[in-house]
PDB file of C-alpha atoms in Angstrom:
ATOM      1  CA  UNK A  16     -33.078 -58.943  40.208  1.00  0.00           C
ATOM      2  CA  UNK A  17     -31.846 -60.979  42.735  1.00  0.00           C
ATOM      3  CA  UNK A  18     -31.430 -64.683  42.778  1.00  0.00           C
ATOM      4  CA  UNK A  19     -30.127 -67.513  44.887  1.00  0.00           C
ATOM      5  CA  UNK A  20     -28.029 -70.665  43.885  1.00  0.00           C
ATOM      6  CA  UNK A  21     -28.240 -73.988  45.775  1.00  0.00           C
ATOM      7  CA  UNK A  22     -25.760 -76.080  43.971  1.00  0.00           C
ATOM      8  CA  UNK A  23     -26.679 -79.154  45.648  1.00  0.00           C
ATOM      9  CA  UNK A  24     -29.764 -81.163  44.553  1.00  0.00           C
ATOM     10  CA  UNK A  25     -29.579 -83.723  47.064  1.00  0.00           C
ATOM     11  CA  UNK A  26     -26.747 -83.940  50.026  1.00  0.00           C
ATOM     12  CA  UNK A  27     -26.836 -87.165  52.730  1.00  0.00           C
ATOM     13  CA  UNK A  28     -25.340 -87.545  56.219  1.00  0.00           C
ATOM     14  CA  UNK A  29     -24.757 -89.820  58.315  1.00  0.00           C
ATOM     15  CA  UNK A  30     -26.568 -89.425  62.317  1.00  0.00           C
ATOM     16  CA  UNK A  31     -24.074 -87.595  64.595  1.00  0.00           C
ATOM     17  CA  UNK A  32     -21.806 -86.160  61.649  1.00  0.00           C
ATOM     18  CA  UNK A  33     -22.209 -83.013  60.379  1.00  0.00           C
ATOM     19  CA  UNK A  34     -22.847 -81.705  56.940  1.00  0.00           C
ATOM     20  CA  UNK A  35     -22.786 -78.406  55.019  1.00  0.00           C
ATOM     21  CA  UNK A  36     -25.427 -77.365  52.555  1.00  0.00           C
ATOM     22  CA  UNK A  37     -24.019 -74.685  50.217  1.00  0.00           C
ATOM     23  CA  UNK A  38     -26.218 -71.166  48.949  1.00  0.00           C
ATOM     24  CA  UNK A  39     -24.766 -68.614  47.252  1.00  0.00           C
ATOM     25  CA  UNK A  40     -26.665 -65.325  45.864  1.00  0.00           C
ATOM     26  CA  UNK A  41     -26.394 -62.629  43.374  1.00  0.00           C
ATOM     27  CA  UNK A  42     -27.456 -58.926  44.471  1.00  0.00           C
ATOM     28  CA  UNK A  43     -26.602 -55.360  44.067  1.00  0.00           C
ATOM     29  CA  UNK A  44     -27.590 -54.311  47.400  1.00  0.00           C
ATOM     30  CA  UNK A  45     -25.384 -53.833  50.121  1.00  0.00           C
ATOM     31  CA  UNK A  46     -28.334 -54.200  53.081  1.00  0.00           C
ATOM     32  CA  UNK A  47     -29.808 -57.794  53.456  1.00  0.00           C
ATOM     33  CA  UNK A  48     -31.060 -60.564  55.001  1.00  0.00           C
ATOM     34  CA  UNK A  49     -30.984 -63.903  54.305  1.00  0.00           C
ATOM     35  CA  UNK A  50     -32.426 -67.400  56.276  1.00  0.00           C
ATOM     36  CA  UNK A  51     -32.251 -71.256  55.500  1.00  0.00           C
ATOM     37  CA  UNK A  52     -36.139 -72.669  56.028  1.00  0.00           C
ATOM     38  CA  UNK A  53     -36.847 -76.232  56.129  1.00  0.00           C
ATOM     39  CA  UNK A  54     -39.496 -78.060  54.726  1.00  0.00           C
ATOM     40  CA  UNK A  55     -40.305 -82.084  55.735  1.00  0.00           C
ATOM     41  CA  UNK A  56     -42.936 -84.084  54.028  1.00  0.00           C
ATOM     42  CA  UNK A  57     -45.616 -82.340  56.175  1.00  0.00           C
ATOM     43  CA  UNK A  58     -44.839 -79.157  53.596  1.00  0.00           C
ATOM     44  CA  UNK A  59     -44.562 -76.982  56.787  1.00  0.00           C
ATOM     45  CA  UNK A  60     -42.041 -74.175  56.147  1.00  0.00           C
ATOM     46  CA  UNK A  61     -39.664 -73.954  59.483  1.00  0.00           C
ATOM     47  CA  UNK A  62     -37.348 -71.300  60.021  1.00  0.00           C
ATOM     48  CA  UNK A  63     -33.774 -72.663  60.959  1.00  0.00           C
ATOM     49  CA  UNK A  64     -31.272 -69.614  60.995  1.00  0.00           C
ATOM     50  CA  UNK A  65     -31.109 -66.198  59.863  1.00  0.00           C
ATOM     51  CA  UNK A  66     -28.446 -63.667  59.103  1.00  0.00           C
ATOM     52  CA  UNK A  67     -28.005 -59.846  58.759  1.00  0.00           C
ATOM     53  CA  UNK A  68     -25.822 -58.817  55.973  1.00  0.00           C
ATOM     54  CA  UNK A  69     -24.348 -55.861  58.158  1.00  0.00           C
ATOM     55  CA  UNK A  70     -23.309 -58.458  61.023  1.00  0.00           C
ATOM     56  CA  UNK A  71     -19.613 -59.874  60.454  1.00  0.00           C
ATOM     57  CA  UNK A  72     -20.194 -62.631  62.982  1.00  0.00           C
ATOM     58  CA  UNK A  73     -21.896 -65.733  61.688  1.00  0.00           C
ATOM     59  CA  UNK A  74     -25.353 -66.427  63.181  1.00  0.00           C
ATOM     60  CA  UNK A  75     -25.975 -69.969  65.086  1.00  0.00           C
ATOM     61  CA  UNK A  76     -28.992 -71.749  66.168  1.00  0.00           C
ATOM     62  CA  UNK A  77     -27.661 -74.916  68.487  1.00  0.00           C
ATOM     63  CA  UNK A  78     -26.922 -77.442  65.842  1.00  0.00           C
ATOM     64  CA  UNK A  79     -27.083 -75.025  63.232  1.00  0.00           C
ATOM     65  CA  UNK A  80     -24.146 -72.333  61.963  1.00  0.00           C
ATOM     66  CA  UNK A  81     -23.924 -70.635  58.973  1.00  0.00           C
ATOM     67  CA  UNK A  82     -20.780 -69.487  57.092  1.00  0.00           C
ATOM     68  CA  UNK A  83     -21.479 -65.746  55.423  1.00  0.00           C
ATOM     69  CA  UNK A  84     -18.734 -64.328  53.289  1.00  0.00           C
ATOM     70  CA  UNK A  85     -20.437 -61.218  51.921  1.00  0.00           C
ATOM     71  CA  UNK A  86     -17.586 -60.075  49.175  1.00  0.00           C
ATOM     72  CA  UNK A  87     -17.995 -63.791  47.957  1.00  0.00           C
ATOM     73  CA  UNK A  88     -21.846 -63.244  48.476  1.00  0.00           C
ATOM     74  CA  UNK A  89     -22.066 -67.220  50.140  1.00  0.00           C
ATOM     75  CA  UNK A  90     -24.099 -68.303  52.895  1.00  0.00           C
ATOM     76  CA  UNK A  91     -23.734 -72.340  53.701  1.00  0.00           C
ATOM     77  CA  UNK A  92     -25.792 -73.967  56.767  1.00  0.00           C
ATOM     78  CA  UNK A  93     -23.451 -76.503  58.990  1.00  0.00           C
ATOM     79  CA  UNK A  94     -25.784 -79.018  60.834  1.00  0.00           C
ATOM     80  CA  UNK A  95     -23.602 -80.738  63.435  1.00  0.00           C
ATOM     81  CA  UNK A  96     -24.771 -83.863  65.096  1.00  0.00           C
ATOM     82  CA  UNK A  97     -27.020 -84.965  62.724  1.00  0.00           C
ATOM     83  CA  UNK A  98     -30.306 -86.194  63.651  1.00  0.00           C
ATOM     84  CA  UNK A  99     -33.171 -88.440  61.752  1.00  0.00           C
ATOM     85  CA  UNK A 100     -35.070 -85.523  62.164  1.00  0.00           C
ATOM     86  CA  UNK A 101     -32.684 -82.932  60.516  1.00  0.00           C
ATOM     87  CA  UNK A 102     -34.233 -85.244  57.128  1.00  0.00           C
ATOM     88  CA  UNK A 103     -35.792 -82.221  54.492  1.00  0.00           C
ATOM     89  CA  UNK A 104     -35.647 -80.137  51.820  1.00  0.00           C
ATOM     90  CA  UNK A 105     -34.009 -77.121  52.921  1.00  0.00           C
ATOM     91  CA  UNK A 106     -34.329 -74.047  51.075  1.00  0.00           C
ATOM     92  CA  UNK A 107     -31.883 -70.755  51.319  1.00  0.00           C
ATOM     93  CA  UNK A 108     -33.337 -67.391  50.941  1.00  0.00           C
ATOM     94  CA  UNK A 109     -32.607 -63.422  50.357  1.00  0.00           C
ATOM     95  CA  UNK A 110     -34.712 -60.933  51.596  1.00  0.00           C
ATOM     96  CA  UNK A 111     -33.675 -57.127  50.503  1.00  0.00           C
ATOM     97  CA  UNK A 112     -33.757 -54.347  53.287  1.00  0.00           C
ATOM     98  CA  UNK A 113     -35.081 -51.878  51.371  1.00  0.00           C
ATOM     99  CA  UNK A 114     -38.328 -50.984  52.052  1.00  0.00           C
ATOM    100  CA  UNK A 115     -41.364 -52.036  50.252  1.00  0.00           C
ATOM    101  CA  UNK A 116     -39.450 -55.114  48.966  1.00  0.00           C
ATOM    102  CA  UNK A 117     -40.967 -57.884  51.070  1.00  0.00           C
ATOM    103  CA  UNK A 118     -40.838 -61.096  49.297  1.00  0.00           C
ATOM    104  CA  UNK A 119     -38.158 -63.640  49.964  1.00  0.00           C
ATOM    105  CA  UNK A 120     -36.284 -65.458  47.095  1.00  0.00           C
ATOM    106  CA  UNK A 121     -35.970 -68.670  47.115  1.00  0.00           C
ATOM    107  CA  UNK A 122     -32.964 -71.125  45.941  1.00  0.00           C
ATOM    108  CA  UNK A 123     -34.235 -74.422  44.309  1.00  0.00           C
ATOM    109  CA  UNK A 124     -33.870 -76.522  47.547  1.00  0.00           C
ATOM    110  CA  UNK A 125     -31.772 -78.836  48.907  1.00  0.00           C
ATOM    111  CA  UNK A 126     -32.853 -82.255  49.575  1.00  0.00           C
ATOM    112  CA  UNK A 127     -31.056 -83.997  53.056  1.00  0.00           C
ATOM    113  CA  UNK A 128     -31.535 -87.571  53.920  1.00  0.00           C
ATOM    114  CA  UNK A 129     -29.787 -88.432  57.186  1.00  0.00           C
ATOM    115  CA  UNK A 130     -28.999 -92.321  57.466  1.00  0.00           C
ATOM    116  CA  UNK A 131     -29.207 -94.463  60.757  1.00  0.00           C
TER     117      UNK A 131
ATOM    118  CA  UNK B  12     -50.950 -70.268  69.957  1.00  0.00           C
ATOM    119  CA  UNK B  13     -52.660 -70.733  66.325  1.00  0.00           C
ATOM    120  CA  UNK B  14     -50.288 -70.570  63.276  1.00  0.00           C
ATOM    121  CA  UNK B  15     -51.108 -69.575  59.590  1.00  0.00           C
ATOM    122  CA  UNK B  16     -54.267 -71.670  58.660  1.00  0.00           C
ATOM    123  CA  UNK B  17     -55.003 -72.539  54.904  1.00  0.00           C
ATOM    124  CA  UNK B  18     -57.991 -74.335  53.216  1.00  0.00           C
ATOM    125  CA  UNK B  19     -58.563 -76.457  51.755  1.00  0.00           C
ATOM    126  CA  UNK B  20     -55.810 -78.980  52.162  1.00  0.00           C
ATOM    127  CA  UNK B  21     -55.853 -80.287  48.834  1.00  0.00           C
ATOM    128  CA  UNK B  22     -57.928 -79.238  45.835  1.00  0.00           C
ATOM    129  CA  UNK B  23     -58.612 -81.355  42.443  1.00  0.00           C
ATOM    130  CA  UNK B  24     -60.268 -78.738  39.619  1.00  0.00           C
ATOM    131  CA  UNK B  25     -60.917 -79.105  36.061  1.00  0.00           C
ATOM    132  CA  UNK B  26     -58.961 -76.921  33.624  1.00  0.00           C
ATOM    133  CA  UNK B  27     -60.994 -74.215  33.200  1.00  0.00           C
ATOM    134  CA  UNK B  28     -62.758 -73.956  36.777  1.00  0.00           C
ATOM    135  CA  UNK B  29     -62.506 -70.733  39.186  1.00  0.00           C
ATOM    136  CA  UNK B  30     -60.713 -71.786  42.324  1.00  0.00           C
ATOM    137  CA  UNK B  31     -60.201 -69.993  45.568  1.00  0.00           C
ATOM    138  CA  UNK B  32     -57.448 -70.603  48.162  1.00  0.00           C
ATOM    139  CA  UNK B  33     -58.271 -69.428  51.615  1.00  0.00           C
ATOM    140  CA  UNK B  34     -55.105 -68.265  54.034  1.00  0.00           C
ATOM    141  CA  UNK B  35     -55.881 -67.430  57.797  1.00  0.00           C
ATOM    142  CA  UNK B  36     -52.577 -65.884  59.288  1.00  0.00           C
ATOM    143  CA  UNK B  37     -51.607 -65.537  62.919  1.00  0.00           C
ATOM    144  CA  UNK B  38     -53.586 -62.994  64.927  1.00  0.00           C
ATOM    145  CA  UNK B  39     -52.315 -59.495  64.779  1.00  0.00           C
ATOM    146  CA  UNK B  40     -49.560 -59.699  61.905  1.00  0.00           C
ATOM    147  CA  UNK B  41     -50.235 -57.148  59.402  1.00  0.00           C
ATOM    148  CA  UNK B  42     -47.843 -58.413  56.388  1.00  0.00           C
ATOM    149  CA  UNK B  43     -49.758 -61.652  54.466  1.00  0.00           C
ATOM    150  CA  UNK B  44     -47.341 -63.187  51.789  1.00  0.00           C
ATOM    151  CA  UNK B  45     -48.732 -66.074  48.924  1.00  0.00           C
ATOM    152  CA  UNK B  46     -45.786 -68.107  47.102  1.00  0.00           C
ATOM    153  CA  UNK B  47     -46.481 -70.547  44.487  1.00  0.00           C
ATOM    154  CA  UNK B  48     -44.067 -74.168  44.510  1.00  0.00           C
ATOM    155  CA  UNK B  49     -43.861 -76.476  41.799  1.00  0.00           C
ATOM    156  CA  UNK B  50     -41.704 -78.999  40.513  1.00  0.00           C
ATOM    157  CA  UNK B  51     -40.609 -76.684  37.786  1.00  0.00           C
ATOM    158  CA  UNK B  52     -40.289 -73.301  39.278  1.00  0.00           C
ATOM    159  CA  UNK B  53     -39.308 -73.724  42.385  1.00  0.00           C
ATOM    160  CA  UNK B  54     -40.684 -71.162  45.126  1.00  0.00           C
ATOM    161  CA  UNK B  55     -42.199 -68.070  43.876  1.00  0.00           C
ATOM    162  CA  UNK B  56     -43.467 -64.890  45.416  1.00  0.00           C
ATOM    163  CA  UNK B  57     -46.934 -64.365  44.124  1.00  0.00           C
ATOM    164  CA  UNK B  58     -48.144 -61.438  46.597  1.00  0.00           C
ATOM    165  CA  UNK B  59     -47.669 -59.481  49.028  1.00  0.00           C
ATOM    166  CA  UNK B  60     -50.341 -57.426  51.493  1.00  0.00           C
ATOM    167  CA  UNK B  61     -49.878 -54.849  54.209  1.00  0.00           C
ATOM    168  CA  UNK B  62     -52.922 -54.628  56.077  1.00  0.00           C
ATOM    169  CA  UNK B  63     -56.025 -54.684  52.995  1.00  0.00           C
ATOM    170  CA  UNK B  64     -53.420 -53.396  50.230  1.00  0.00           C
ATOM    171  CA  UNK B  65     -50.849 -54.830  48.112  1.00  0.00           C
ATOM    172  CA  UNK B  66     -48.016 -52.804  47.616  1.00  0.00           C
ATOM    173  CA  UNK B  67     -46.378 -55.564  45.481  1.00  0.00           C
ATOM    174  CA  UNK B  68     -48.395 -57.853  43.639  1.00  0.00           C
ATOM    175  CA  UNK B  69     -45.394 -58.513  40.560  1.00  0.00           C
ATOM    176  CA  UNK B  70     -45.244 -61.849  40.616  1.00  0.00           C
ATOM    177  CA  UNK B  71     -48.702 -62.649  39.689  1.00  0.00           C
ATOM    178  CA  UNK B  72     -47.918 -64.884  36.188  1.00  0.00           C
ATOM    179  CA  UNK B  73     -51.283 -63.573  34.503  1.00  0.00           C
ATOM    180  CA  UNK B  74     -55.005 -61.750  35.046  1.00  0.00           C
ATOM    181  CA  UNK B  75     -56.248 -65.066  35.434  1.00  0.00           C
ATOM    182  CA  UNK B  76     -54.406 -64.480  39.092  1.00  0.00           C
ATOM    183  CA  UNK B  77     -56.057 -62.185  41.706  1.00  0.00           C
ATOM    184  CA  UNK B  78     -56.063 -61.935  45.464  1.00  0.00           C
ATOM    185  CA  UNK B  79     -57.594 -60.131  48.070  1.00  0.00           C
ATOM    186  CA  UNK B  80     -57.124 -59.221  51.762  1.00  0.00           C
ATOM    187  CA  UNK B  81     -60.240 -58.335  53.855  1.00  0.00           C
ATOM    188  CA  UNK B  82     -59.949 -56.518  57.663  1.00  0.00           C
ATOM    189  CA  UNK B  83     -56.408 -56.820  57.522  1.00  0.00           C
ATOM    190  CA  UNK B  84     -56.873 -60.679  57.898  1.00  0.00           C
ATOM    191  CA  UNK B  85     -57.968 -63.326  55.677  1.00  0.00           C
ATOM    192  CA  UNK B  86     -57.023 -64.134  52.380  1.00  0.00           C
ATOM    193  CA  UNK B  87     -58.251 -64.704  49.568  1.00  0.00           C
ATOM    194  CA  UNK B  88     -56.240 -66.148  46.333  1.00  0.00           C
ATOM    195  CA  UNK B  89     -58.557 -66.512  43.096  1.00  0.00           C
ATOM    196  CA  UNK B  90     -57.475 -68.168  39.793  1.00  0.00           C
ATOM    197  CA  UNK B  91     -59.507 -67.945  36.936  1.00  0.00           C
ATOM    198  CA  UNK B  92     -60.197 -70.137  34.362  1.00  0.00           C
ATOM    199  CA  UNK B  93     -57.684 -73.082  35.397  1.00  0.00           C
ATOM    200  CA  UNK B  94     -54.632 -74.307  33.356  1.00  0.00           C
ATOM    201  CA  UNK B  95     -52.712 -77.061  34.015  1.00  0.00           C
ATOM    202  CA  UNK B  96     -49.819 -75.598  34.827  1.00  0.00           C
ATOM    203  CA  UNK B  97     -51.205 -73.798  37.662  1.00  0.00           C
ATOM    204  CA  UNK B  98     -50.835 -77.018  39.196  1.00  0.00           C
ATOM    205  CA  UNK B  99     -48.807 -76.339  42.221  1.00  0.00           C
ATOM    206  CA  UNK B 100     -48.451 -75.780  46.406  1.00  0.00           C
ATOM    207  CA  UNK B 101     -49.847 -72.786  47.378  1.00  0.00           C
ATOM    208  CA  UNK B 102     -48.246 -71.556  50.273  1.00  0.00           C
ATOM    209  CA  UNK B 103     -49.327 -68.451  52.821  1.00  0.00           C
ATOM    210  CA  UNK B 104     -47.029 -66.692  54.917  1.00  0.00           C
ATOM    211  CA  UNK B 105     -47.389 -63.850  57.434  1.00  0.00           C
ATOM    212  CA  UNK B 106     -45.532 -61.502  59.845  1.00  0.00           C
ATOM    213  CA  UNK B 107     -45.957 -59.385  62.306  1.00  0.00           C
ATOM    214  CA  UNK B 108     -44.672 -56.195  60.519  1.00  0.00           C
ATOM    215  CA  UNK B 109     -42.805 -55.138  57.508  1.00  0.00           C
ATOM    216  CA  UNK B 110     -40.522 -52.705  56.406  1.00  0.00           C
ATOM    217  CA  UNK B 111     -36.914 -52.205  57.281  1.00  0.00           C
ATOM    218  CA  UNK B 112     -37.090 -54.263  60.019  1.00  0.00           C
ATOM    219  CA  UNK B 113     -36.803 -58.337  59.005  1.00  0.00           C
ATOM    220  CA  UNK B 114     -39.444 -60.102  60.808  1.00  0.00           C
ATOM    221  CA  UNK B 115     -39.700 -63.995  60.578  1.00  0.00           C
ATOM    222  CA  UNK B 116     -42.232 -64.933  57.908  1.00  0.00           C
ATOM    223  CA  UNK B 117     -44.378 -68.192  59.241  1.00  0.00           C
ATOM    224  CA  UNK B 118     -46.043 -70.458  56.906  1.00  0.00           C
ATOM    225  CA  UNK B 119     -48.854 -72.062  56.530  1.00  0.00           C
ATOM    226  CA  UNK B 120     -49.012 -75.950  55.429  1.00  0.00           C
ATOM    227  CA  UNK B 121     -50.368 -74.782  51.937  1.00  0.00           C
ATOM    228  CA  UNK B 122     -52.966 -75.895  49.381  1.00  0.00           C
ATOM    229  CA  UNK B 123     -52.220 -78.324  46.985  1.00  0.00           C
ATOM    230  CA  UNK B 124     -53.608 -77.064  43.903  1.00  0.00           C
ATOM    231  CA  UNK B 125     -54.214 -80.138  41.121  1.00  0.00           C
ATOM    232  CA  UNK B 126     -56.255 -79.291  37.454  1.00  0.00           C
ATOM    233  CA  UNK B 127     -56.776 -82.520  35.715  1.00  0.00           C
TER     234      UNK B 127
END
């Protein structure tokens, strides 16, 4: 089975700098996908980036990059330019390719405060 | 347009109880996810539909679990007999297909599920 690590409980930044939230995964499969969602207070879960394990070149979203080294099965989020509204837990996830296989799984979450 | 809809909002039960949790996904998307969070666990797949069937319903915890889908739309998630530890956010999630291809899941704002 697969599962997903997110080593960091609780990560703050300060507005304008940038931070990386770490995610890394464990999976026998060679086809994948995998996303960072975000989830404020509202509960509301917001896509933020995704990735395709057969793409070599890291996906980006404005403020948003990801770092995805597939031999060391990693996948880290980079928010530059922090904003007050970057503040949530945000979760990494891995979706298989194979068909039939629909669910994501979750890492435990990473909680961001962003200070003024 | 409308996003995933899910009622009620917040639900207090006695253990023992029947509940149901409602889910209303965006018009025309044929895959209808449930996940289960709690302080504990985390995120959890519960279900998954495609169209009125459930090709993977494995992470159900128990038969006191059940859900339905009727004309490939709404939602229904039933739990039976109410413990306290099924105490948890209930959240819905749907796409607009499934399969190989990886289409954005969008969530709902969930039900928070409380058994005193």
């Amino acid at each position: 089975a697969q599962t997903v690590t997110q080593s960091q409980p609780e990560m703050s930044v300060q507005e304008a700098e940038t931070v990386t939230l770490s995610c890394t995964y464990d999976t026998s499969e060679s086809d994948y996908y995998l996303f960072w969602y975000k989830q404020p207070p509202s509960r509301q879960m917001i896509l933020v980036i995704r990735q395709e394990a057969y793409k070599q070149q890291n996906a980006t979203e404005n403020r948003f990059s990801v770092n995805f080294q597939k031999a060391a099965k990693s996948f880290s989020l980079k928010i530059s330019d922090s904003q007050l509204g970057d503040a949530a837990m945000y979760f990494c996830a891995y979706r298989s390719a194979r068909g039939g296989s629909e669910k994501l799984v979750f890492g435990k979450g990473t909680k961001l405060t962003v200070n003024p | 347009g409308a996003g995933v809809s899910q009622s009620p909002s917040n639900k207090v039960t006695e253990k023992g109880k029947d509940v149901e949790l409602r889910c209303d996904p965006i018009s025309g998307h044929t895959a209808l996810y449930w996940y289960r969070q709690s302080l504990g666990q985390g995120l959890e797949f519960l279900i998954y539909f495609q169209g009125n069937s459930a090709p993977d319903k494995s992470g159900l915890p128990s038969d006191r679990f059940s859900a339905e889908r009727t004309g490939g739309s709404v939602s229904t998630l039933t739990i039976q007999r109410t413990q306290q530890e099924d105490s948890a956010v209930y959240l819905c999630a749907s796409s607009l297909a499934s399969g190989l291809l990886s289409y954005e899941q969008y969530f709902g704002p969930g039900t928070r599920l409380t058994v005193t």
